XYZ file of C-alpha atoms in Angstrom:
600
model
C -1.016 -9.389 -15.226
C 2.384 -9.948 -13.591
C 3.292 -6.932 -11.377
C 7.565 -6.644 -11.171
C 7.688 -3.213 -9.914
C 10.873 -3.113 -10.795
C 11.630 -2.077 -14.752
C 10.453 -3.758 -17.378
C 8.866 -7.432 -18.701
C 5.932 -9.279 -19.394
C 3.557 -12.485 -19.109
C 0.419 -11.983 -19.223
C 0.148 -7.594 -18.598
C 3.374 -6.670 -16.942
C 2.966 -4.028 -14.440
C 6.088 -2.439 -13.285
C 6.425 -0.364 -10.139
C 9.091 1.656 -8.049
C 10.272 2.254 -11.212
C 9.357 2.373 -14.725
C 5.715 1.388 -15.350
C 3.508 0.650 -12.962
C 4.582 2.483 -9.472
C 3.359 1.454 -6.188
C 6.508 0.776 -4.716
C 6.915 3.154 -1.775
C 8.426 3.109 1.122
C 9.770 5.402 4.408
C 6.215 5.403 5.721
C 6.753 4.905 9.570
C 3.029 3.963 10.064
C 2.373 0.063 8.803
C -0.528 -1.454 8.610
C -1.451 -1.914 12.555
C -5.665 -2.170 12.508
C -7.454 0.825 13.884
C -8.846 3.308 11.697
C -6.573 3.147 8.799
C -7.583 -0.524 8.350
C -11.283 0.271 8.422
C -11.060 2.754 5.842
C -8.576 0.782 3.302
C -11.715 -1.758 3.908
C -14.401 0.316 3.269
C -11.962 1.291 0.163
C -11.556 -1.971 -1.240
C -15.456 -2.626 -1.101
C -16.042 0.369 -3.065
C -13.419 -0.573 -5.647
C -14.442 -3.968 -5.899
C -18.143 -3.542 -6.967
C -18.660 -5.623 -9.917
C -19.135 -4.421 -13.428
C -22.396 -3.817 -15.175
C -22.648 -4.286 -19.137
C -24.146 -0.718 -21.026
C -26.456 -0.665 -23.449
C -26.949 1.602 -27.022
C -28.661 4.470 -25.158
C -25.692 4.437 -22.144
C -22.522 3.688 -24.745
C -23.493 6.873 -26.826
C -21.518 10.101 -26.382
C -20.379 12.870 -25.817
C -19.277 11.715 -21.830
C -20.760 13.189 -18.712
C -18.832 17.118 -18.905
C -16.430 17.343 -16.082
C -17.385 19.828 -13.431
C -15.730 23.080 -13.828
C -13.867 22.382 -16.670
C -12.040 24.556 -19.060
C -10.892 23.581 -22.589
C -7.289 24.565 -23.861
C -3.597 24.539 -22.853
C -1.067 21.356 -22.339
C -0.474 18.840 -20.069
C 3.129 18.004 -18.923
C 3.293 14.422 -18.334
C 6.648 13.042 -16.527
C 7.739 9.567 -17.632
C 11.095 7.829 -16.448
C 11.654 6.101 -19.540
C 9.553 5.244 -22.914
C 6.282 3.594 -23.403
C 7.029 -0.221 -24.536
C 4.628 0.263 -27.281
C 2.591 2.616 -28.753
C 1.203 -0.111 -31.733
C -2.175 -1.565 -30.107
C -1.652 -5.344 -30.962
C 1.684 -5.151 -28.343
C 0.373 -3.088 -25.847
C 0.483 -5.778 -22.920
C 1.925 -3.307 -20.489
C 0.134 -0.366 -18.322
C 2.029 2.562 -19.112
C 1.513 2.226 -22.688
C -2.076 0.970 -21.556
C -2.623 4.068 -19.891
C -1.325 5.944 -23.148
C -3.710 4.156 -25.510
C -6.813 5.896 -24.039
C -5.685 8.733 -25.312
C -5.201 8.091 -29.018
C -6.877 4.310 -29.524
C -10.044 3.352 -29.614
C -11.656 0.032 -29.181
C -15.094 -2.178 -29.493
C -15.591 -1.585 -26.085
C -14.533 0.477 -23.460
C -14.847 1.201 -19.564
C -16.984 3.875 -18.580
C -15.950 4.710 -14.812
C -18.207 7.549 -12.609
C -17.147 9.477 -9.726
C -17.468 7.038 -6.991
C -15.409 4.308 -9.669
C -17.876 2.170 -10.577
C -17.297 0.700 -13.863
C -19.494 -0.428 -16.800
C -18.405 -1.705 -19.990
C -19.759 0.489 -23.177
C -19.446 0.373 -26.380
C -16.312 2.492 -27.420
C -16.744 2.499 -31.245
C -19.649 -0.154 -31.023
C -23.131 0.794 -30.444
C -22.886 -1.069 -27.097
C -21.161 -3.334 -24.964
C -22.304 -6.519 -27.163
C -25.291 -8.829 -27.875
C -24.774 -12.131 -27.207
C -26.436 -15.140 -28.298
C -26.270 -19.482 -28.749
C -25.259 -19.455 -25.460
C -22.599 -17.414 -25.088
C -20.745 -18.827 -28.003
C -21.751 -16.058 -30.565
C -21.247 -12.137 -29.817
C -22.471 -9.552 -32.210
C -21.124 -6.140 -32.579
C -22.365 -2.757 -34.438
C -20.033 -0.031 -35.459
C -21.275 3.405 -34.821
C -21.779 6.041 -37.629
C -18.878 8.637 -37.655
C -16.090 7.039 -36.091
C -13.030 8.584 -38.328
C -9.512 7.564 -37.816
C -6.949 10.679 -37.826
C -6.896 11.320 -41.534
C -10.478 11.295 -41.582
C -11.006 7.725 -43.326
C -14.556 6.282 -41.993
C -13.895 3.026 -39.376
C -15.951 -0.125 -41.251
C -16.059 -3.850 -40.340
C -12.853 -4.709 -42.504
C -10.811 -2.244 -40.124
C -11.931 -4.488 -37.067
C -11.629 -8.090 -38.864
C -7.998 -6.577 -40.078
C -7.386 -5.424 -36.576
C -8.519 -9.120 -35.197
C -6.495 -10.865 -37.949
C -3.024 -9.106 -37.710
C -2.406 -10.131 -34.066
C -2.294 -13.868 -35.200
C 1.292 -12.518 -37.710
C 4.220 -12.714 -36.367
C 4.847 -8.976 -36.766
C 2.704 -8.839 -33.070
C 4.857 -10.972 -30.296
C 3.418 -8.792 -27.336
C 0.445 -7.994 -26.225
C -2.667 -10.118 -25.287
C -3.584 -13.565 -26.873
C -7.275 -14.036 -24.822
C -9.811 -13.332 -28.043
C -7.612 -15.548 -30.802
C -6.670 -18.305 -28.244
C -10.453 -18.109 -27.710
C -11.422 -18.386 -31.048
C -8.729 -20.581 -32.807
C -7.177 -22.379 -29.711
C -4.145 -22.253 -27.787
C -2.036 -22.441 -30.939
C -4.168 -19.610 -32.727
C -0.892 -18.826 -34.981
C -1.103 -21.773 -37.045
C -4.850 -20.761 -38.166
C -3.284 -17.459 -40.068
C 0.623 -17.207 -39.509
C 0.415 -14.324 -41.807
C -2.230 -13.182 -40.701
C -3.955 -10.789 -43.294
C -0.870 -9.817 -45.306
C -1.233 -12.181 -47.869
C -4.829 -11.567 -48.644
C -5.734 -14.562 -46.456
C -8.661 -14.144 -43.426
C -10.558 -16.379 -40.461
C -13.309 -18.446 -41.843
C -16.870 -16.832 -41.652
C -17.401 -19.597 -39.156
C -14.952 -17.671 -36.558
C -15.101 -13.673 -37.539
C -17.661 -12.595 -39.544
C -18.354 -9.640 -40.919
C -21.807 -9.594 -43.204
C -21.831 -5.691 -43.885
C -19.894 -2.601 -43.175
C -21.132 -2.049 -39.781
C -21.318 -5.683 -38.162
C -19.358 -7.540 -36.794
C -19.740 -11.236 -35.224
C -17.730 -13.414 -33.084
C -17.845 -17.237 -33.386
C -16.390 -19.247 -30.292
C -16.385 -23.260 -29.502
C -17.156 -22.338 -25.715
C -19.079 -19.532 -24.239
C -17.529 -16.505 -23.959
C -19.186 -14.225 -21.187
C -16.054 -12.123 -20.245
C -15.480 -10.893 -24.038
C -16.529 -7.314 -23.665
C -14.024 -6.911 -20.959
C -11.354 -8.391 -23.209
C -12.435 -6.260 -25.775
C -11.915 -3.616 -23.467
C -8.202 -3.983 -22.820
C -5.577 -1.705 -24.860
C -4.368 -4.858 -26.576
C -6.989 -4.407 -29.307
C -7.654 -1.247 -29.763
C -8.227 -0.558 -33.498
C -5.501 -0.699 -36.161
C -7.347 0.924 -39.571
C -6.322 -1.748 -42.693
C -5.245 1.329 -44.684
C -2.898 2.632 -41.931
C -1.261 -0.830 -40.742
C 2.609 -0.239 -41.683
C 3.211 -3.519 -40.219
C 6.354 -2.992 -37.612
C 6.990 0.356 -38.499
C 2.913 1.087 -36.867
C 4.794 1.189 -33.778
C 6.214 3.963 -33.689
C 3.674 5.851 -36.017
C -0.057 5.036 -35.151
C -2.902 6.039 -36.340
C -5.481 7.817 -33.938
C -8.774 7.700 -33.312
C -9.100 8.667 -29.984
C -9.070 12.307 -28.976
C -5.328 13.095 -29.237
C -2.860 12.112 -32.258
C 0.888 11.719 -32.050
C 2.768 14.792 -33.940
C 5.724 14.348 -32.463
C 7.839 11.156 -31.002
C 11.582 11.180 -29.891
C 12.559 7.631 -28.899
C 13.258 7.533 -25.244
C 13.000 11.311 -24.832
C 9.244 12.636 -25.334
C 6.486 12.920 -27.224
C 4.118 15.065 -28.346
C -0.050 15.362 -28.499
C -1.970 17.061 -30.092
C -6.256 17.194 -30.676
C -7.690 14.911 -33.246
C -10.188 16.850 -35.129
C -11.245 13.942 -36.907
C -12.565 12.392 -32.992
C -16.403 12.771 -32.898
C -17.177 13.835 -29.600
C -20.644 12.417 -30.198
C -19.379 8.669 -30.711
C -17.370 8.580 -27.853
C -19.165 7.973 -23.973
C -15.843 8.004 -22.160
C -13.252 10.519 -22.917
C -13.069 14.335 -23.166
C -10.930 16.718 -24.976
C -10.374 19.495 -23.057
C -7.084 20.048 -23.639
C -5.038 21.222 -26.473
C -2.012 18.124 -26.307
C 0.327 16.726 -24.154
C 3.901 17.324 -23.977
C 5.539 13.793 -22.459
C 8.806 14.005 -21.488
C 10.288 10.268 -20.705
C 13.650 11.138 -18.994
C 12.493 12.428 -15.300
C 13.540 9.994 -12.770
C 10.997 9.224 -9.815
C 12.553 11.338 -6.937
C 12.949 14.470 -9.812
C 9.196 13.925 -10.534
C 8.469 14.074 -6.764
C 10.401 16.874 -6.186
C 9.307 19.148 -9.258
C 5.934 18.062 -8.515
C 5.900 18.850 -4.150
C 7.261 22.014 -5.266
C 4.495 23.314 -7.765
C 6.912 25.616 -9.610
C 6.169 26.598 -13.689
C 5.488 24.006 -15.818
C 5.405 22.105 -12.984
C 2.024 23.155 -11.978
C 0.596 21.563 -14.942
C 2.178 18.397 -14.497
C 1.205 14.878 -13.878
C 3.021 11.728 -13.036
C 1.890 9.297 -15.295
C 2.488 5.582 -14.410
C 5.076 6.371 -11.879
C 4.446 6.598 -7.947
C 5.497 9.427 -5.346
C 9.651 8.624 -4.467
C 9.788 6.269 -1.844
C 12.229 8.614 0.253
C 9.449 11.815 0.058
C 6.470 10.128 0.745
C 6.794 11.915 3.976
C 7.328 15.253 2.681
C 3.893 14.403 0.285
C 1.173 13.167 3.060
C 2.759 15.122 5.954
C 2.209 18.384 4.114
C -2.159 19.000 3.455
C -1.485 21.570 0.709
C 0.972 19.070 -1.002
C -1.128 16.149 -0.030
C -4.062 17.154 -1.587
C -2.540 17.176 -4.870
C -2.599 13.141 -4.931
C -4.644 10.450 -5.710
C -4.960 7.255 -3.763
C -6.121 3.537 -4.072
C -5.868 -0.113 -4.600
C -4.064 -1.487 -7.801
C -5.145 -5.142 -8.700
C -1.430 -6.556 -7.693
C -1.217 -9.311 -4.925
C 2.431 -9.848 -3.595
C 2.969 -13.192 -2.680
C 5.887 -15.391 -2.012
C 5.428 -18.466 -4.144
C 6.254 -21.594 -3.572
C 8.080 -24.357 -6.389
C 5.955 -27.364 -5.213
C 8.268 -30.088 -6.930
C 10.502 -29.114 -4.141
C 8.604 -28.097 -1.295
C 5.906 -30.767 -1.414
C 4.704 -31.038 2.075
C 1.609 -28.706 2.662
C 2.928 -28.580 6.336
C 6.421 -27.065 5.204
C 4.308 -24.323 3.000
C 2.012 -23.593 5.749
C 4.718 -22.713 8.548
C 6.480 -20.702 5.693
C 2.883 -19.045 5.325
C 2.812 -18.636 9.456
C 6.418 -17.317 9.895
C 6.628 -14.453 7.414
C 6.056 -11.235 9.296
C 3.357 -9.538 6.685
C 3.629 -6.076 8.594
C 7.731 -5.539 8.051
C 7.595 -7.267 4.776
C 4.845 -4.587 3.370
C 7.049 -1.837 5.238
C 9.592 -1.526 2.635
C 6.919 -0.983 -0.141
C 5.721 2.125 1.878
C 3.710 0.802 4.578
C -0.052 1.477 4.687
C 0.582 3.890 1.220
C 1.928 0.922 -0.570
C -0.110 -2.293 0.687
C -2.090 -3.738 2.916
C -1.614 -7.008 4.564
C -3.090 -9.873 2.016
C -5.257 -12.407 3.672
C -5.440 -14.439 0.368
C -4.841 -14.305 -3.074
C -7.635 -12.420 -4.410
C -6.947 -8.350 -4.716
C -9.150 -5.595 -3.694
C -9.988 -4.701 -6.872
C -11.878 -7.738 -8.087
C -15.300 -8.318 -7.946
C -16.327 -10.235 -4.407
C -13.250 -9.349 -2.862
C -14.012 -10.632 0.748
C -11.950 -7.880 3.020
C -12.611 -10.634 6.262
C -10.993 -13.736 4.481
C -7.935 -14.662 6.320
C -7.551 -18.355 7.286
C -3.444 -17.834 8.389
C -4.572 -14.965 10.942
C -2.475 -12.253 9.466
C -4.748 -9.459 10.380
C -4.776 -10.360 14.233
C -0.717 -11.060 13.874
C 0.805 -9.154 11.407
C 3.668 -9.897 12.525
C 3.940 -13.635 11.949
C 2.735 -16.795 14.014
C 6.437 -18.495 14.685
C 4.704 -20.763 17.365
C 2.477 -22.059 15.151
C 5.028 -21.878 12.403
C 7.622 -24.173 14.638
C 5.197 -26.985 15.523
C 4.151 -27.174 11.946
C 8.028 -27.815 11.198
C 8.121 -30.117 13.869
C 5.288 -32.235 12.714
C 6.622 -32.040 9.031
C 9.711 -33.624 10.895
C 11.655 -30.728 8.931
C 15.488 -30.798 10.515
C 16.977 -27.766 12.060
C 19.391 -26.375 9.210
C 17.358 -27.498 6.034
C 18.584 -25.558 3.126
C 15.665 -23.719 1.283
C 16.854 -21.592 -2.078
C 15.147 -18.172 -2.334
C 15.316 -16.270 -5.417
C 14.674 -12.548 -5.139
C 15.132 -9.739 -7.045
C 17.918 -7.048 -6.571
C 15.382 -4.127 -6.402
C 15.723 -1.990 -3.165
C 12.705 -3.391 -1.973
C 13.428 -6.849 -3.034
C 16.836 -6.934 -1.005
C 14.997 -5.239 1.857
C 12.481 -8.072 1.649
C 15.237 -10.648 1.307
C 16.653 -9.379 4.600
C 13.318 -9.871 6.594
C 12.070 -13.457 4.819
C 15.312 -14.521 5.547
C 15.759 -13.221 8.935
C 11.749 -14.876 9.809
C 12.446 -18.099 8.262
C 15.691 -19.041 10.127
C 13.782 -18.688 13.315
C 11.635 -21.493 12.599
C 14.960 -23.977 11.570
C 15.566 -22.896 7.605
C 18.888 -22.073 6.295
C 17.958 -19.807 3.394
C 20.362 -19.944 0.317
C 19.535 -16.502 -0.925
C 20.310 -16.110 -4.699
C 20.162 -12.741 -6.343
C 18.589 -12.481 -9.708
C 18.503 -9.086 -12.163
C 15.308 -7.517 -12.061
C 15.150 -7.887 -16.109
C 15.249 -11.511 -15.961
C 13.654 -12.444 -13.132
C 10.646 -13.762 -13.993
C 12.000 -15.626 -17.084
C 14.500 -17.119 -14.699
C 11.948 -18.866 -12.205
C 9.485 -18.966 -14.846
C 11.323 -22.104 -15.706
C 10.454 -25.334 -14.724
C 13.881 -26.545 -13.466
C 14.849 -23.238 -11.874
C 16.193 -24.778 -9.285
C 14.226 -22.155 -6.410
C 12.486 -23.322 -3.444
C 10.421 -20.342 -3.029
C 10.367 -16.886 -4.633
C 8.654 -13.499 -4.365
C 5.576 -12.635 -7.422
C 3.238 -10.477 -8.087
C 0.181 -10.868 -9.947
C -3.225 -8.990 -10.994
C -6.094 -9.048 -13.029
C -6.352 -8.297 -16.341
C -9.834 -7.127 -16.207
C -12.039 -6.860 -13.275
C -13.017 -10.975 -13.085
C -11.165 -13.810 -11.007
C -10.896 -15.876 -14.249
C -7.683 -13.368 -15.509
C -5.783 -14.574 -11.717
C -6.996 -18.103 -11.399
C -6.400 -19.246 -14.948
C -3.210 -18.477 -15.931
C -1.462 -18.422 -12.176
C -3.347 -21.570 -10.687
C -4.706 -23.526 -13.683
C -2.289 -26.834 -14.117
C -2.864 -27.251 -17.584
C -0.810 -24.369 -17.851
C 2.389 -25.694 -16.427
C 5.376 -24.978 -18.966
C 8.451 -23.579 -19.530
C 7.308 -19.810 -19.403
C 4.148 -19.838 -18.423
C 3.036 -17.952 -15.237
C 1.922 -20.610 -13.454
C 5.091 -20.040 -11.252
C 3.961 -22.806 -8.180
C 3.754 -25.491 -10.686
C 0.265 -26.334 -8.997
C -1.871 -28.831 -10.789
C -4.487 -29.681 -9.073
C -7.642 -32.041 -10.750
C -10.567 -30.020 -8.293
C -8.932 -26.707 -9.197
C -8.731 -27.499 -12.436
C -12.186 -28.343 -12.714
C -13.289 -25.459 -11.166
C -11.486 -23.214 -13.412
C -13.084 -24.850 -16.661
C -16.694 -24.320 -14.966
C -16.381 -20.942 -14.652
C -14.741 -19.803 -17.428
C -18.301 -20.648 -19.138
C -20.623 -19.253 -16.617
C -22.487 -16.323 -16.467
C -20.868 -13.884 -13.525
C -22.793 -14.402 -10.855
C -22.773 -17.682 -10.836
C -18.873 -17.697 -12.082
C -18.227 -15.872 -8.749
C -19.348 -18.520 -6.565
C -17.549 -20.984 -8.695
C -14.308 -18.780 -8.446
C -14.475 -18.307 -4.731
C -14.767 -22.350 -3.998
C -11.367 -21.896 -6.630
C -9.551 -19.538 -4.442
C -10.818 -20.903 -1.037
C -9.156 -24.571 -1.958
C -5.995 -23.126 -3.447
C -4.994 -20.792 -0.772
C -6.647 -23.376 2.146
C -6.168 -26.913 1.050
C -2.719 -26.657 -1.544
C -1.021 -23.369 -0.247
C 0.942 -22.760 -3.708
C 1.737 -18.847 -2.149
C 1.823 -17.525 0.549
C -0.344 -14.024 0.340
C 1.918 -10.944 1.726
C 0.211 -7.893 0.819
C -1.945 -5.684 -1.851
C -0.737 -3.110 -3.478
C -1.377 0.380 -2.917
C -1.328 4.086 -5.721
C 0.040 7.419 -4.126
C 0.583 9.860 -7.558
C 0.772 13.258 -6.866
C 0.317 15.723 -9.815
C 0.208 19.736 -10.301
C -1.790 22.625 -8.425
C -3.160 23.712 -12.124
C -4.462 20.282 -12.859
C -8.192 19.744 -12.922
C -10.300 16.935 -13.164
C -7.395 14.764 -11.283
C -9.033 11.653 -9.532
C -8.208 7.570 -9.094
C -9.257 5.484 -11.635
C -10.294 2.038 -10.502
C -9.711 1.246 -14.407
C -6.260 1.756 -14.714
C -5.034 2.219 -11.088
C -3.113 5.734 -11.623
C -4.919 9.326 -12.315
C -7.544 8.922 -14.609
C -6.073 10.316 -17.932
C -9.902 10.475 -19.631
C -10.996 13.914 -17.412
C -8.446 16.187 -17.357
C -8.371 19.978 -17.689
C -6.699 22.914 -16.588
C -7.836 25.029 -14.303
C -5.931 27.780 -15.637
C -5.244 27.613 -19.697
């Protein structure tokens, strides 16, 4: 998933921060990310948030969930947006806010059970378990638990989850994730149904089967072991054949999760209320302890800091939903104990990283003193210092299973503050010229113009002259998504779209994807890597994970298509009434599936 922090896009999941969607911009922090005990604990962090996954069975994806300690049912929730969810129709949710809204009312095959201490496993949501697979890999079979009701109370069958499958290959879905029908009708998966159900038309038996009511089987070409996970993501949550209204679905879905929409005013706020037709008993992930939510989708970021460090009225029930604490208050948050208490902390998946365009900076040299030069600790400074990120050693985030916290092969954890020696007789030995132009395309974000400022400041030390060229936030990644954009280098961000190294290799590193577009933003096409990336994507995980580790070591080691800067950080602060309120290695912001108020 592309992270803009900014406002608002997409490639593959678009997370947006400082902003609109998701928020870990932050910045003011004087403290940086300087070693000592800070560093040891964002380590010991980033181990415990990048255990990998287990797969449930029947007896651990049956409900109700675990009861929340101390919780009370009834009351609302106040939920402070800055601006609308991008979707609220399943088959386009490809974006994190409306991600994080989709637990709340959808419901999918699978689902992600997370504990206390945020370990995740993969259940079944409205399956009877996380899926059995068989011939290899290629063939997954699911079962449909008894009692799963949509909103209006009509019983969930087999033809609700082939329609739901189907649908996303119409052209009335153009967001939203394409993993499961690229997987099962290739990379041009449109041309297999272009109208998708709508005309009475389905997938061959041979691809999506559905024998009876209750079962449902998947047919792939290649083996498939990361399909629960997919399953998993908002993208397809359930859309009930009865209910589909086609466009108009998104704006008025139909539940099955806990809550149900009553109420929606486009870009002002919406309202929740309980689904009484949610079974309680078919569910092993969320509660209901609540009576709705009232989401209100005009509160800038500082106002929602502000409202929410104060703990006044409605206030106190509060919760910021995809947005981060104001960049100019983090102070006033962590400085404060009773104020800092009230937040929640952690990794998101993102990995800032300045990329590099290699049909124009070909020479591994060049990239490498580039890599040397940039200053890591200033750069991750104006995203909030050690509450925003923490200096990347490679390309891999925290979050993903065998993150290695020691891997570092351009020393940025013993100079955080760049290696211009090293970067100088790189340039000399590249036989670069003093005064070379190099184009850099950045965003006009605060923190992308504060970041412009340093890269360019760092890079004319070792003999560039940077051509800075300002780009709109809302079309920066279609701009040097092009292949003739005409950039030298440029900042990304990118994580995972489910806790596995195939959803940041693949799409970011895998040549074959190299197009107008695509989000393969280096342009790096390498045979070995390519290779690699095919292996894996069939493996089983723990041998995938040795496979995607010889990936990442050769890409960030022997090709340098990025240079890693830093990963990003969650600081959310919510309401003194609030109960239940913890990080969610899931999502990355509170964990929407336990709260309560403490105080009805």
């Amino acid at each position: 998933m592309k992270s803009i922090r900014t406002r608002s896009a997409r490639a593959a999941i678009v997370a947006l921060a400082a902003g609109s969607l998701v928020l870990t911009g932050c910045s003011g922090d004087n403290g940086g990310n300087k070693g000592g005990k800070d560093q040891s604990k964002t380590k010991d962090d980033a181990a415990a948030q990048s255990k990998p996954v287990q797969y449930a069975d029947a007896a651990g994806s049956t409900g109700p969930a675990k009861d929340v300690t101390g919780a009370t049912p009834g009351g609302t929730i106040n939920v402070y947006l800055q601006s609308d969810l991008t979707h609220l129709d399943p088959g386009q949710i490809y974006v994190s806010d409306a991600g994080q809204f989709s637990n709340l009312i959808h419901r999918k095959l699978t689902n992600y059970q997370e504990d206390a201490e945020g370990n995740l496993t993969v259940v079944g949501d409205i399956a009877t378990d996380s899926g059995k697979s068989s011939n290899g890999g290629k063939t997954w079979t699911y079962t449909l638990k008894d009692g799963v009701k949509d909103e209006d109370g009509n019983v969930i069958t087999s033809a609700d989850v082939r329609h739901t499958i189907e649908r996303l290959y119409s052209k009335v879905i153009f967001d939203g994730p394409t993993f499961v029908q690229s997987w099962l009708s290739g990379s041009d998966y449109r041309k297999a149904l272009p109208d998708g159900p709508y005309k009475g038309k389905h997938l061959p038996d041979t691809v999506l089967e559905t024998p009876d009511e209750k079962t449902v089987v998947f047919h792939f070409e290649k083996a498939q072991p990361d399909l629960p996970q997919a399953l998993a993501m908002a993208g397809y949550a359930i859309v009930p054949e009865k209910q589909d209204t086609k466009e108009k679905y998104d704006k008025a879905p139909k539940a099955l999760g806990p809550y149900k929409l009553v109420e929606y005013k486009a870009g002002k706020s919406m309202k929740l209320v309980k689904n009484t037709n949610w079974d309680p008993k078919t569910d092993a992930v969320r509660h209901q302890y609540v009576d709705g939510y009232d989401f209100s989708s005009t509160v800038e970021q500082a106002s929602q800091t502000k409202r929410l460090i104060a703990d006044q009225g409605e206030s106190k029930n509060a919760i910021q939903f995809t947005t981060s604490v104001d960049p100019a208050q983090i102070q006033d948050v962590v400085s404060n104990p009773k104020v800092n208490k009230r937040t929640i902390k952690g990794y998101q998946p993102y990995v800032w990283q300045l990329s590099f365009n290699l049909d124009r900076v070909k020479d591994k040299k060049v990239r490498d003193a580039i890599t040397y030069a940039l200053p890591n600790a200033a750069i991750v400074q104006t995203d909030g210092g050690k509450y925003g990120g923490e200096i990347a050693g490679g390309l891999m985030a925290p979050t993903l299973p065998g993150y290695d916290p020691n891997y570092d092969p351009f020393g940025k954890q013993k100079k955080p503050n760049g290696d211009l020696a090293k970067a100088k007789e790189l340039m000399k030995e590249a036989g670069v010229k003093e005064g070379t132009k190099l184009t850099y395309a950045y965003s006009n974000t605060p923190r992308g113009q504060k970041q412009k400022v340093i890269i360019e400041d760092a890079l004319g030390k070792i003999g560039f002259n940077v051509q800075a060229k300002e780009i709109d936030s809302a079309s920066f990644y279609e701009q040097i998504g092009k292949l003739n954009n005409g950039f030298d280098i440029y900042a990304t961000g990118w994580g995972q779209d489910w806790p596995s190294p195939g959803t940041v290799i693949t799409p970011v590193y895998d040549g074959t994807l190299v197009a107008d577009g695509a989000s393969n933003y280096s342009h790096i096409n390498d045979p070995k890597v390519n290779e690699l990336i095919k292996k894996a994507l069939t493996e089983e995980p723990e041998q995938a994970a040795k496979t995607w580790e010889e990936a990442h070591h050769r890409i960030v080691e022997e090709i340098n298509p990025a240079a890693p800067m830093y990963y990003s950080k969650q600081l959310q602060l919510f309401g003194s009434n609030i109960g239940g309120a913890r990080y969610s290695t899931n999502s990355s912001y509170i964990n929407i599936n336990d709260l309560f108020l403490k105080k009805p």
